[in-house]
Amino acid sequence: MDRIKQALDDREFVLYYQPKVNMRTGVVIGAEALIRWQHPEQGLLPPAAFLPLVANHAMAIEIGDWVLATAMTQIESWKSAGLTLPVSVNIDAIQLEQVDFVARLRKQLAAHPGVVGGDLELEVLETSALQDIDHVSSVILACHEMGVGFALDDFGTGYSSLTYLKRLRVALLKIDQSFVRDMLDDPDDLAILQGVIGLAAAFKREVIAEGVETVAHGTALLQLGCELAQGYGIARPMPPEQMPAWVTSWKPDVLWCALPLLVSEA
Ligand code: C2E
Ligand code: MG
Ligand code: MG
């Protein structure tokens, strides 16, 4: 824990950003901020190597505050370089549980005048959103008033309860990458995807697939009516300075562009 605190003080944490796109229209809709530890001896460490060490600890809140502040600074600096790109930030359950979560977020937004609510989206794990549904749904509403959207991350790995979905006014469901990865081979995962996409449509929520690793995954998702995606097949998480050039040059795969529009959308 001391080492993590030191890493925070020594500015060894960095944020990488992974683009989120519309595979059909070719619009880059945003980027997800993903923390990394630039460890002086061990190199670039993924979150799985250090976030579990701070689970349920106040240090997770400190890291979360740093992530939010850093993402907001990044939004401002991209804007001054001519790129307006909404950023999604992962929010730890313990951070979300803070009674003053909304007040702190409001204060951070005020400290970053270049950032408007619509530039920011918060991702909470479906499993953590369910821990205290009254609190979480009130946080979602308060954030909504500030223009800050919410996404349910790793959707499908929790209860995916319709009652909860009704009460959690999240705009976006992020289909867990485990279902996406195996959708081409596993009929059960394909059925889950179809179910989640149908659920999202019925509840008028947007849906994004994570873990789109190949063109074939993207094609299958488009055929199911899911246009939004994120994954190695589109871009790996990258340091922020690479993003402007990537956004300028990215084009959806020609196979995706050749697909007919779904009847419901035409
Ligand atoms: P997540 O929020 O579901 O983020 C997606 C993870 O999947 C990222 O891993 C990303 O690099 C990876 N990914 C993206 N596309 C693909 C793909 O096509 N194939 C595969 N196999 N993986 C893909 P990463 O960066 O290692 O992060 C893992 C988890 O750590 C995140 O899952 C999130 O729950 C957590 N995390 C990351 N950054 C933060 C943070 O700043 N704060 C908090 N509280 N949690 C974070
Ligand atoms: Mg996420
Ligand atoms: Mg996820």
PDB file of C-alpha atoms and ligand atoms in Angstrom:
ATOM      1  CA  MET A   1       0.000   0.000   0.000  1.00  0.00           C
ATOM      2  CA  ASP A   2       2.871   2.372   0.830  1.00  0.00           C
ATOM      3  CA  ARG A   3       4.393   1.638  -2.563  1.00  0.00           C
ATOM      4  CA  ILE A   4       1.118   2.547  -4.265  1.00  0.00           C
ATOM      5  CA  LYS A   5       0.888   5.774  -2.304  1.00  0.00           C
ATOM      6  CA  GLN A   6       4.448   6.552  -3.346  1.00  0.00           C
ATOM      7  CA  ALA A   7       3.603   5.781  -6.964  1.00  0.00           C
ATOM      8  CA  LEU A   8       0.749   8.275  -6.796  1.00  0.00           C
ATOM      9  CA  ASP A   9       3.006  10.923  -5.228  1.00  0.00           C
ATOM     10  CA  ASP A  10       5.787  10.201  -7.733  1.00  0.00           C
ATOM     11  CA  ARG A  11       3.347  10.428 -10.673  1.00  0.00           C
ATOM     12  CA  GLU A  12       4.053   6.907 -11.863  1.00  0.00           C
ATOM     13  CA  PHE A  13       0.436   6.261 -12.854  1.00  0.00           C
ATOM     14  CA  VAL A  14      -0.593   7.127 -16.388  1.00  0.00           C
ATOM     15  CA  LEU A  15      -3.831   6.935 -18.327  1.00  0.00           C
ATOM     16  CA  TYR A  16      -4.051   5.195 -21.670  1.00  0.00           C
ATOM     17  CA  TYR A  17      -7.090   5.751 -23.857  1.00  0.00           C
ATOM     18  CA  GLN A  18      -8.980   3.278 -26.019  1.00  0.00           C
ATOM     19  CA  PRO A  19     -11.255   4.625 -28.781  1.00  0.00           C
ATOM     20  CA  LYS A  20     -14.963   3.824 -28.862  1.00  0.00           C
ATOM     21  CA  VAL A  21     -16.444   3.967 -32.340  1.00  0.00           C
ATOM     22  CA  ASN A  22     -19.546   3.591 -34.420  1.00  0.00           C
ATOM     23  CA  MET A  23     -18.570   0.792 -36.821  1.00  0.00           C
ATOM     24  CA  ARG A  24     -21.236   1.736 -39.354  1.00  0.00           C
ATOM     25  CA  THR A  25     -20.879   5.522 -39.549  1.00  0.00           C
ATOM     26  CA  GLY A  26     -17.156   5.647 -38.819  1.00  0.00           C
ATOM     27  CA  VAL A  27     -17.620   8.219 -36.059  1.00  0.00           C
ATOM     28  CA  VAL A  28     -15.238   8.018 -33.105  1.00  0.00           C
ATOM     29  CA  ILE A  29     -17.696   8.524 -30.250  1.00  0.00           C
ATOM     30  CA  GLY A  30     -15.258   8.731 -27.353  1.00  0.00           C
ATOM     31  CA  ALA A  31     -12.410   7.067 -25.538  1.00  0.00           C
ATOM     32  CA  GLU A  32     -12.148   5.042 -22.353  1.00  0.00           C
ATOM     33  CA  ALA A  33      -9.466   6.040 -19.859  1.00  0.00           C
ATOM     34  CA  LEU A  34      -7.560   2.985 -18.604  1.00  0.00           C
ATOM     35  CA  ILE A  35      -5.000   3.289 -15.838  1.00  0.00           C
ATOM     36  CA  ARG A  36      -1.472   1.914 -16.130  1.00  0.00           C
ATOM     37  CA  TRP A  37       1.445   1.959 -13.715  1.00  0.00           C
ATOM     38  CA  GLN A  38       4.692   3.041 -15.337  1.00  0.00           C
ATOM     39  CA  HIS A  39       6.764   1.106 -12.819  1.00  0.00           C
ATOM     40  CA  PRO A  40      10.419   2.163 -12.734  1.00  0.00           C
ATOM     41  CA  GLU A  41      11.686  -1.445 -12.570  1.00  0.00           C
ATOM     42  CA  GLN A  42       8.817  -3.585 -13.840  1.00  0.00           C
ATOM     43  CA  GLY A  43       7.733  -1.488 -16.814  1.00  0.00           C
ATOM     44  CA  LEU A  44       4.154  -0.713 -17.793  1.00  0.00           C
ATOM     45  CA  LEU A  45       1.778  -2.609 -15.504  1.00  0.00           C
ATOM     46  CA  PRO A  46      -1.909  -3.251 -16.300  1.00  0.00           C
ATOM     47  CA  PRO A  47      -4.595  -2.443 -13.703  1.00  0.00           C
ATOM     48  CA  ALA A  48      -5.004  -6.128 -12.807  1.00  0.00           C
ATOM     49  CA  ALA A  49      -1.448  -6.031 -11.417  1.00  0.00           C
ATOM     50  CA  PHE A  50      -2.151  -3.332  -8.829  1.00  0.00           C
ATOM     51  CA  LEU A  51      -5.828  -2.336  -8.485  1.00  0.00           C
ATOM     52  CA  PRO A  52      -6.648  -5.539  -6.548  1.00  0.00           C
ATOM     53  CA  LEU A  53      -4.075  -4.432  -3.928  1.00  0.00           C
ATOM     54  CA  VAL A  54      -6.180  -1.371  -3.098  1.00  0.00           C
ATOM     55  CA  ALA A  55      -9.608  -3.017  -3.369  1.00  0.00           C
ATOM     56  CA  ASN A  56     -11.995  -1.753  -0.689  1.00  0.00           C
ATOM     57  CA  HIS A  57      -9.331   0.576   0.613  1.00  0.00           C
ATOM     58  CA  ALA A  58      -9.368   4.382   0.851  1.00  0.00           C
ATOM     59  CA  MET A  59      -6.406   4.388  -1.534  1.00  0.00           C
ATOM     60  CA  ALA A  60      -8.806   3.296  -4.288  1.00  0.00           C
ATOM     61  CA  ILE A  61     -10.677   6.567  -3.741  1.00  0.00           C
ATOM     62  CA  GLU A  62      -7.472   8.578  -3.993  1.00  0.00           C
ATOM     63  CA  ILE A  63      -6.553   6.812  -7.217  1.00  0.00           C
ATOM     64  CA  GLY A  64     -10.076   7.387  -8.499  1.00  0.00           C
ATOM     65  CA  ASP A  65      -9.826  11.116  -7.789  1.00  0.00           C
ATOM     66  CA  TRP A  66      -6.505  11.203  -9.620  1.00  0.00           C
ATOM     67  CA  VAL A  67      -8.006   9.374 -12.608  1.00  0.00           C
ATOM     68  CA  LEU A  68     -10.930  11.811 -12.824  1.00  0.00           C
ATOM     69  CA  ALA A  69      -8.699  14.867 -12.538  1.00  0.00           C
ATOM     70  CA  THR A  70      -6.224  13.511 -15.083  1.00  0.00           C
ATOM     71  CA  ALA A  71      -8.966  12.596 -17.547  1.00  0.00           C
ATOM     72  CA  MET A  72     -10.456  16.098 -17.236  1.00  0.00           C
ATOM     73  CA  THR A  73      -7.049  17.693 -17.834  1.00  0.00           C
ATOM     74  CA  GLN A  74      -6.689  15.455 -20.898  1.00  0.00           C
ATOM     75  CA  ILE A  75     -10.092  16.473 -22.251  1.00  0.00           C
ATOM     76  CA  GLU A  76      -9.009  20.115 -21.942  1.00  0.00           C
ATOM     77  CA  SER A  77      -5.686  19.550 -23.623  1.00  0.00           C
ATOM     78  CA  TRP A  78      -7.237  17.574 -26.517  1.00  0.00           C
ATOM     79  CA  LYS A  79      -9.762  20.385 -26.918  1.00  0.00           C
ATOM     80  CA  SER A  80      -7.037  22.978 -27.148  1.00  0.00           C
ATOM     81  CA  ALA A  81      -5.460  20.821 -29.859  1.00  0.00           C
ATOM     82  CA  GLY A  82      -8.799  20.854 -31.726  1.00  0.00           C
ATOM     83  CA  LEU A  83     -10.095  17.440 -30.669  1.00  0.00           C
ATOM     84  CA  THR A  84     -13.358  17.172 -28.744  1.00  0.00           C
ATOM     85  CA  LEU A  85     -13.599  13.607 -27.516  1.00  0.00           C
ATOM     86  CA  PRO A  86     -15.826  12.450 -24.657  1.00  0.00           C
ATOM     87  CA  VAL A  87     -13.922  10.355 -22.126  1.00  0.00           C
ATOM     88  CA  SER A  88     -15.284   7.436 -20.117  1.00  0.00           C
ATOM     89  CA  VAL A  89     -13.803   6.890 -16.696  1.00  0.00           C
ATOM     90  CA  ASN A  90     -14.096   3.671 -14.699  1.00  0.00           C
ATOM     91  CA  ILE A  91     -15.437   4.302 -11.214  1.00  0.00           C
ATOM     92  CA  ASP A  92     -14.622   1.881  -8.434  1.00  0.00           C
ATOM     93  CA  ALA A  93     -17.505   0.688  -6.253  1.00  0.00           C
ATOM     94  CA  ILE A  94     -15.963   2.187  -3.114  1.00  0.00           C
ATOM     95  CA  GLN A  95     -15.591   5.556  -4.852  1.00  0.00           C
ATOM     96  CA  LEU A  96     -19.194   5.509  -5.998  1.00  0.00           C
ATOM     97  CA  GLU A  97     -20.361   4.639  -2.472  1.00  0.00           C
ATOM     98  CA  GLN A  98     -18.958   7.870  -1.010  1.00  0.00           C
ATOM     99  CA  VAL A  99     -21.828  10.033   0.210  1.00  0.00           C
ATOM    100  CA  ASP A 100     -20.102  13.100  -1.221  1.00  0.00           C
ATOM    101  CA  PHE A 101     -19.317  11.497  -4.605  1.00  0.00           C
ATOM    102  CA  VAL A 102     -21.527  13.925  -6.529  1.00  0.00           C
ATOM    103  CA  ALA A 103     -20.259  16.975  -4.619  1.00  0.00           C
ATOM    104  CA  ARG A 104     -16.656  15.991  -5.333  1.00  0.00           C
ATOM    105  CA  LEU A 105     -17.358  15.442  -8.979  1.00  0.00           C
ATOM    106  CA  ARG A 106     -19.068  18.816  -9.204  1.00  0.00           C
ATOM    107  CA  LYS A 107     -16.028  20.429  -7.580  1.00  0.00           C
ATOM    108  CA  GLN A 108     -13.661  18.704  -9.996  1.00  0.00           C
ATOM    109  CA  LEU A 109     -15.741  19.823 -12.968  1.00  0.00           C
ATOM    110  CA  ALA A 110     -15.653  23.371 -11.626  1.00  0.00           C
ATOM    111  CA  ALA A 111     -11.865  23.146 -11.404  1.00  0.00           C
ATOM    112  CA  HIS A 112     -11.759  22.222 -15.115  1.00  0.00           C
ATOM    113  CA  PRO A 113     -13.700  24.963 -16.878  1.00  0.00           C
ATOM    114  CA  GLY A 114     -12.799  23.498 -20.285  1.00  0.00           C
ATOM    115  CA  VAL A 115     -14.801  20.362 -19.489  1.00  0.00           C
ATOM    116  CA  VAL A 116     -18.576  20.263 -19.755  1.00  0.00           C
ATOM    117  CA  GLY A 117     -20.673  17.439 -18.342  1.00  0.00           C
ATOM    118  CA  GLY A 118     -21.207  15.960 -21.795  1.00  0.00           C
ATOM    119  CA  ASP A 119     -17.460  15.408 -22.161  1.00  0.00           C
ATOM    120  CA  LEU A 120     -17.528  12.869 -19.386  1.00  0.00           C
ATOM    121  CA  GLU A 121     -19.081   9.454 -18.934  1.00  0.00           C
ATOM    122  CA  LEU A 122     -18.710   7.239 -15.885  1.00  0.00           C
ATOM    123  CA  GLU A 123     -18.498   3.468 -16.149  1.00  0.00           C
ATOM    124  CA  VAL A 124     -19.588   1.396 -13.207  1.00  0.00           C
ATOM    125  CA  LEU A 125     -19.472  -2.357 -13.091  1.00  0.00           C
ATOM    126  CA  GLU A 126     -22.899  -3.887 -13.290  1.00  0.00           C
ATOM    127  CA  THR A 127     -21.985  -5.859 -10.174  1.00  0.00           C
ATOM    128  CA  SER A 128     -21.040  -2.759  -8.147  1.00  0.00           C
ATOM    129  CA  ALA A 129     -24.046  -0.733  -9.268  1.00  0.00           C
ATOM    130  CA  LEU A 130     -26.248  -3.373  -7.702  1.00  0.00           C
ATOM    131  CA  GLN A 131     -24.673  -3.181  -4.260  1.00  0.00           C
ATOM    132  CA  ASP A 132     -26.640  -0.144  -3.141  1.00  0.00           C
ATOM    133  CA  ILE A 133     -29.175   0.530  -5.810  1.00  0.00           C
ATOM    134  CA  ASP A 134     -30.898   3.468  -4.087  1.00  0.00           C
ATOM    135  CA  HIS A 135     -27.663   5.368  -3.648  1.00  0.00           C
ATOM    136  CA  VAL A 136     -26.372   4.523  -7.116  1.00  0.00           C
ATOM    137  CA  SER A 137     -29.597   5.488  -8.839  1.00  0.00           C
ATOM    138  CA  SER A 138     -29.606   8.850  -7.041  1.00  0.00           C
ATOM    139  CA  VAL A 139     -25.966   9.423  -8.048  1.00  0.00           C
ATOM    140  CA  ILE A 140     -26.871   8.617 -11.653  1.00  0.00           C
ATOM    141  CA  LEU A 141     -29.728  11.121 -11.583  1.00  0.00           C
ATOM    142  CA  ALA A 142     -27.585  13.859 -10.034  1.00  0.00           C
ATOM    143  CA  CYS A 143     -24.849  13.269 -12.615  1.00  0.00           C
ATOM    144  CA  HIS A 144     -27.434  13.297 -15.369  1.00  0.00           C
ATOM    145  CA  GLU A 145     -28.378  16.824 -14.275  1.00  0.00           C
ATOM    146  CA  MET A 146     -24.741  17.827 -14.708  1.00  0.00           C
ATOM    147  CA  GLY A 147     -24.761  16.246 -18.163  1.00  0.00           C
ATOM    148  CA  VAL A 148     -22.521  13.388 -17.074  1.00  0.00           C
ATOM    149  CA  GLY A 149     -23.643  10.061 -18.492  1.00  0.00           C
ATOM    150  CA  PHE A 150     -23.338   6.585 -17.050  1.00  0.00           C
ATOM    151  CA  ALA A 151     -22.561   3.194 -18.539  1.00  0.00           C
ATOM    152  CA  LEU A 152     -22.994  -0.215 -16.942  1.00  0.00           C
ATOM    153  CA  ASP A 153     -19.691  -1.988 -17.553  1.00  0.00           C
ATOM    154  CA  ASP A 154     -19.261  -5.729 -18.025  1.00  0.00           C
ATOM    155  CA  PHE A 155     -23.016  -5.975 -18.541  1.00  0.00           C
ATOM    156  CA  GLY A 156     -24.291  -9.525 -18.423  1.00  0.00           C
ATOM    157  CA  THR A 157     -21.925 -10.629 -15.673  1.00  0.00           C
ATOM    158  CA  GLY A 158     -24.200  -9.440 -12.845  1.00  0.00           C
ATOM    159  CA  TYR A 159     -27.881 -10.126 -12.402  1.00  0.00           C
ATOM    160  CA  SER A 160     -28.946  -8.183 -15.491  1.00  0.00           C
ATOM    161  CA  SER A 161     -32.232  -7.788 -13.666  1.00  0.00           C
ATOM    162  CA  LEU A 162     -34.982  -5.944 -15.485  1.00  0.00           C
ATOM    163  CA  THR A 163     -36.136  -4.277 -12.267  1.00  0.00           C
ATOM    164  CA  TYR A 164     -32.649  -2.943 -11.649  1.00  0.00           C
ATOM    165  CA  LEU A 165     -32.292  -1.812 -15.216  1.00  0.00           C
ATOM    166  CA  LYS A 166     -35.535   0.075 -14.875  1.00  0.00           C
ATOM    167  CA  ARG A 167     -34.244   1.862 -11.770  1.00  0.00           C
ATOM    168  CA  LEU A 168     -30.723   2.567 -12.999  1.00  0.00           C
ATOM    169  CA  ARG A 169     -31.101   5.320 -15.560  1.00  0.00           C
ATOM    170  CA  VAL A 170     -27.869   4.528 -17.350  1.00  0.00           C
ATOM    171  CA  ALA A 171     -27.664   5.596 -20.986  1.00  0.00           C
ATOM    172  CA  LEU A 172     -25.343   2.840 -22.114  1.00  0.00           C
ATOM    173  CA  LEU A 173     -24.881  -0.881 -21.562  1.00  0.00           C
ATOM    174  CA  LYS A 174     -21.400  -2.248 -22.224  1.00  0.00           C
ATOM    175  CA  ILE A 175     -21.673  -5.882 -23.197  1.00  0.00           C
ATOM    176  CA  ASP A 176     -18.972  -7.829 -21.412  1.00  0.00           C
ATOM    177  CA  GLN A 177     -16.103  -8.860 -23.612  1.00  0.00           C
ATOM    178  CA  SER A 178     -16.355 -12.530 -22.634  1.00  0.00           C
ATOM    179  CA  PHE A 179     -19.624 -12.845 -24.592  1.00  0.00           C
ATOM    180  CA  VAL A 180     -18.252 -10.914 -27.542  1.00  0.00           C
ATOM    181  CA  ARG A 181     -15.040 -12.928 -27.733  1.00  0.00           C
ATOM    182  CA  ASP A 182     -16.816 -16.261 -28.105  1.00  0.00           C
ATOM    183  CA  MET A 183     -19.900 -15.134 -30.017  1.00  0.00           C
ATOM    184  CA  LEU A 184     -18.643 -16.556 -33.312  1.00  0.00           C
ATOM    185  CA  ASP A 185     -18.211 -20.062 -31.882  1.00  0.00           C
ATOM    186  CA  ASP A 186     -20.578 -20.301 -28.941  1.00  0.00           C
ATOM    187  CA  PRO A 187     -24.314 -20.159 -29.691  1.00  0.00           C
ATOM    188  CA  ASP A 188     -25.065 -19.426 -26.026  1.00  0.00           C
ATOM    189  CA  ASP A 189     -22.896 -16.308 -26.066  1.00  0.00           C
ATOM    190  CA  LEU A 190     -24.498 -15.262 -29.326  1.00  0.00           C
ATOM    191  CA  ALA A 191     -27.903 -15.669 -27.674  1.00  0.00           C
ATOM    192  CA  ILE A 192     -26.750 -13.532 -24.721  1.00  0.00           C
ATOM    193  CA  LEU A 193     -25.634 -10.824 -27.129  1.00  0.00           C
ATOM    194  CA  GLN A 194     -28.948 -10.908 -28.948  1.00  0.00           C
ATOM    195  CA  GLY A 195     -30.732 -10.751 -25.604  1.00  0.00           C
ATOM    196  CA  VAL A 196     -28.743  -7.765 -24.342  1.00  0.00           C
ATOM    197  CA  ILE A 197     -29.111  -5.885 -27.630  1.00  0.00           C
ATOM    198  CA  GLY A 198     -32.879  -6.499 -27.543  1.00  0.00           C
ATOM    199  CA  LEU A 199     -33.040  -5.484 -23.887  1.00  0.00           C
ATOM    200  CA  ALA A 200     -31.193  -2.259 -24.598  1.00  0.00           C
ATOM    201  CA  ALA A 201     -33.561  -1.441 -27.442  1.00  0.00           C
ATOM    202  CA  ALA A 202     -36.629  -2.174 -25.323  1.00  0.00           C
ATOM    203  CA  PHE A 203     -35.375   0.067 -22.509  1.00  0.00           C
ATOM    204  CA  LYS A 204     -34.166   2.712 -24.981  1.00  0.00           C
ATOM    205  CA  ARG A 205     -30.575   2.419 -23.848  1.00  0.00           C
ATOM    206  CA  GLU A 206     -27.555   2.428 -26.092  1.00  0.00           C
ATOM    207  CA  VAL A 207     -25.406  -0.649 -26.270  1.00  0.00           C
ATOM    208  CA  ILE A 208     -21.690  -0.986 -26.948  1.00  0.00           C
ATOM    209  CA  ALA A 209     -19.708  -4.176 -27.396  1.00  0.00           C
ATOM    210  CA  GLU A 210     -16.287  -4.396 -25.768  1.00  0.00           C
ATOM    211  CA  GLY A 211     -13.594  -6.821 -26.804  1.00  0.00           C
ATOM    212  CA  VAL A 212     -14.142  -6.542 -30.563  1.00  0.00           C
ATOM    213  CA  GLU A 213     -10.929  -8.252 -31.628  1.00  0.00           C
ATOM    214  CA  THR A 214     -11.556  -8.963 -35.316  1.00  0.00           C
ATOM    215  CA  VAL A 215     -13.433  -7.656 -38.334  1.00  0.00           C
ATOM    216  CA  ALA A 216     -15.628 -10.775 -38.148  1.00  0.00           C
ATOM    217  CA  HIS A 217     -16.743  -9.836 -34.618  1.00  0.00           C
ATOM    218  CA  GLY A 218     -17.658  -6.371 -35.818  1.00  0.00           C
ATOM    219  CA  THR A 219     -19.567  -7.744 -38.800  1.00  0.00           C
ATOM    220  CA  ALA A 220     -21.562 -10.126 -36.616  1.00  0.00           C
ATOM    221  CA  LEU A 221     -22.375  -7.324 -34.165  1.00  0.00           C
ATOM    222  CA  LEU A 222     -23.529  -5.011 -36.931  1.00  0.00           C
ATOM    223  CA  GLN A 223     -25.762  -7.776 -38.241  1.00  0.00           C
ATOM    224  CA  LEU A 224     -27.287  -8.028 -34.770  1.00  0.00           C
ATOM    225  CA  GLY A 225     -27.906  -4.274 -34.723  1.00  0.00           C
ATOM    226  CA  CYS A 226     -25.046  -3.267 -32.417  1.00  0.00           C
ATOM    227  CA  GLU A 227     -23.110  -0.430 -34.039  1.00  0.00           C
ATOM    228  CA  LEU A 228     -20.985   0.821 -31.166  1.00  0.00           C
ATOM    229  CA  ALA A 229     -17.798  -1.017 -30.343  1.00  0.00           C
ATOM    230  CA  GLN A 230     -14.448  -0.957 -28.652  1.00  0.00           C
ATOM    231  CA  GLY A 231     -11.663  -3.496 -28.924  1.00  0.00           C
ATOM    232  CA  TYR A 232      -8.223  -4.460 -30.139  1.00  0.00           C
ATOM    233  CA  GLY A 233      -9.685  -5.007 -33.632  1.00  0.00           C
ATOM    234  CA  ILE A 234     -10.336  -1.253 -33.753  1.00  0.00           C
ATOM    235  CA  ALA A 235      -7.522   0.079 -31.598  1.00  0.00           C
ATOM    236  CA  ARG A 236      -5.559  -0.910 -28.534  1.00  0.00           C
ATOM    237  CA  PRO A 237      -5.428   1.489 -25.593  1.00  0.00           C
ATOM    238  CA  MET A 238      -2.836   4.161 -26.459  1.00  0.00           C
ATOM    239  CA  PRO A 239      -1.029   7.056 -24.800  1.00  0.00           C
ATOM    240  CA  PRO A 240      -3.036  10.280 -25.147  1.00  0.00           C
ATOM    241  CA  GLU A 241      -0.609  11.975 -27.509  1.00  0.00           C
ATOM    242  CA  GLN A 242      -1.343   9.324 -30.164  1.00  0.00           C
ATOM    243  CA  MET A 243      -5.098   9.902 -30.119  1.00  0.00           C
ATOM    244  CA  PRO A 244      -5.493  12.978 -32.362  1.00  0.00           C
ATOM    245  CA  ALA A 245      -3.681  11.323 -35.286  1.00  0.00           C
ATOM    246  CA  TRP A 246      -5.570   8.062 -34.744  1.00  0.00           C
ATOM    247  CA  VAL A 247      -8.946   9.825 -34.784  1.00  0.00           C
ATOM    248  CA  THR A 248      -8.022  11.619 -37.994  1.00  0.00           C
ATOM    249  CA  SER A 249      -6.919   8.512 -39.821  1.00  0.00           C
ATOM    250  CA  TRP A 250      -9.356   5.823 -38.625  1.00  0.00           C
ATOM    251  CA  LYS A 251     -11.788   4.377 -41.108  1.00  0.00           C
ATOM    252  CA  PRO A 252     -14.192   1.525 -40.477  1.00  0.00           C
ATOM    253  CA  ASP A 253     -13.417  -1.737 -42.246  1.00  0.00           C
ATOM    254  CA  VAL A 254     -14.655  -1.851 -45.854  1.00  0.00           C
ATOM    255  CA  LEU A 255     -16.608  -5.019 -45.029  1.00  0.00           C
ATOM    256  CA  TRP A 256     -18.555  -3.128 -42.371  1.00  0.00           C
ATOM    257  CA  CYS A 257     -19.373  -0.306 -44.772  1.00  0.00           C
ATOM    258  CA  ALA A 258     -20.638  -2.798 -47.352  1.00  0.00           C
ATOM    259  CA  LEU A 259     -23.263  -4.263 -45.006  1.00  0.00           C
ATOM    260  CA  PRO A 260     -26.878  -3.360 -45.711  1.00  0.00           C
ATOM    261  CA  LEU A 261     -28.657  -1.300 -43.062  1.00  0.00           C
ATOM    262  CA  LEU A 262     -30.897  -3.279 -40.771  1.00  0.00           C
ATOM    263  CA  VAL A 263     -34.512  -2.994 -41.844  1.00  0.00           C
ATOM    264  CA  SER A 264     -35.512  -1.425 -38.517  1.00  0.00           C
ATOM    265  CA  GLU A 265     -33.097   1.449 -39.040  1.00  0.00           C
ATOM    266  CA  ALA A 266     -33.549   1.992 -42.764  1.00  0.00           C
TER     267      ALA A 266
HETATM  268  P1  C2E B   1     -12.919  -2.526 -18.404  1.00  0.00           P
HETATM  269  O1  C2E B   1     -13.382  -1.206 -17.894  1.00  0.00           O
HETATM  270  O2  C2E B   1     -13.964  -3.502 -18.801  1.00  0.00           O
HETATM  271  O3  C2E B   1     -11.947  -2.168 -19.603  1.00  0.00           O
HETATM  272  C1  C2E B   1     -11.761  -2.977 -20.726  1.00  0.00           C
HETATM  273  C2  C2E B   1     -10.520  -3.811 -20.613  1.00  0.00           C
HETATM  274  O4  C2E B   1     -10.448  -4.680 -21.723  1.00  0.00           O
HETATM  275  C3  C2E B   1      -9.202  -3.015 -20.644  1.00  0.00           C
HETATM  276  O5  C2E B   1      -8.237  -3.755 -19.917  1.00  0.00           O
HETATM  277  C4  C2E B   1      -8.854  -3.059 -22.126  1.00  0.00           C
HETATM  278  O6  C2E B   1      -7.476  -2.851 -22.376  1.00  0.00           O
HETATM  279  C5  C2E B   1      -9.256  -4.467 -22.450  1.00  0.00           C
HETATM  280  N1  C2E B   1      -9.608  -4.646 -23.847  1.00  0.00           N
HETATM  281  C6  C2E B   1     -10.062  -3.725 -24.721  1.00  0.00           C
HETATM  282  N2  C2E B   1     -10.279  -4.266 -25.927  1.00  0.00           N
HETATM  283  C7  C2E B   1      -9.956  -5.575 -25.820  1.00  0.00           C
HETATM  284  C8  C2E B   1      -9.969  -6.667 -26.752  1.00  0.00           C
HETATM  285  O7  C2E B   1     -10.324  -6.547 -27.914  1.00  0.00           O
HETATM  286  N3  C2E B   1      -9.572  -7.870 -26.264  1.00  0.00           N
HETATM  287  C9  C2E B   1      -9.168  -8.034 -24.975  1.00  0.00           C
HETATM  288  N4  C2E B   1      -8.784  -9.256 -24.599  1.00  0.00           N
HETATM  289  N5  C2E B   1      -9.141  -7.037 -24.080  1.00  0.00           N
HETATM  290  C10 C2E B   1      -9.540  -5.812 -24.501  1.00  0.00           C
HETATM  291  P2  C2E B   1      -7.326  -3.075 -18.835  1.00  0.00           P
HETATM  292  O8  C2E B   1      -6.888  -1.728 -19.292  1.00  0.00           O
HETATM  293  O9  C2E B   1      -6.301  -4.074 -18.427  1.00  0.00           O
HETATM  294  O10 C2E B   1      -8.335  -2.826 -17.624  1.00  0.00           O
HETATM  295  C11 C2E B   1      -8.923  -3.903 -16.957  1.00  0.00           C
HETATM  296  C12 C2E B   1      -9.985  -3.418 -15.988  1.00  0.00           C
HETATM  297  O11 C2E B   1      -9.400  -2.626 -14.960  1.00  0.00           O
HETATM  298  C13 C2E B   1     -11.010  -2.497 -16.637  1.00  0.00           C
HETATM  299  O12 C2E B   1     -11.971  -3.246 -17.320  1.00  0.00           O
HETATM  300  C14 C2E B   1     -11.566  -1.777 -15.425  1.00  0.00           C
HETATM  301  O13 C2E B   1     -12.520  -2.568 -14.768  1.00  0.00           O
HETATM  302  C15 C2E B   1     -10.328  -1.671 -14.555  1.00  0.00           C
HETATM  303  N6  C2E B   1      -9.757  -0.313 -14.712  1.00  0.00           N
HETATM  304  C16 C2E B   1      -8.967   0.176 -15.690  1.00  0.00           C
HETATM  305  N7  C2E B   1      -8.673   1.478 -15.467  1.00  0.00           N
HETATM  306  C17 C2E B   1      -9.315   1.818 -14.334  1.00  0.00           C
HETATM  307  C18 C2E B   1      -9.415   3.029 -13.575  1.00  0.00           C
HETATM  308  O14 C2E B   1      -8.888   4.083 -13.920  1.00  0.00           O
HETATM  309  N8  C2E B   1     -10.176   2.983 -12.432  1.00  0.00           N
HETATM  310  C19 C2E B   1     -10.818   1.846 -12.033  1.00  0.00           C
HETATM  311  N9  C2E B   1     -11.530   1.881 -10.895  1.00  0.00           N
HETATM  312  N10 C2E B   1     -10.752   0.703 -12.717  1.00  0.00           N
HETATM  313  C20 C2E B   1     -10.013   0.688 -13.851  1.00  0.00           C
HETATM  314 MG    MG B   2     -14.708   0.135 -18.438  1.00  0.00          MG
HETATM  315 MG    MG B   3     -15.551  -4.199 -19.290  1.00  0.00          MG
END
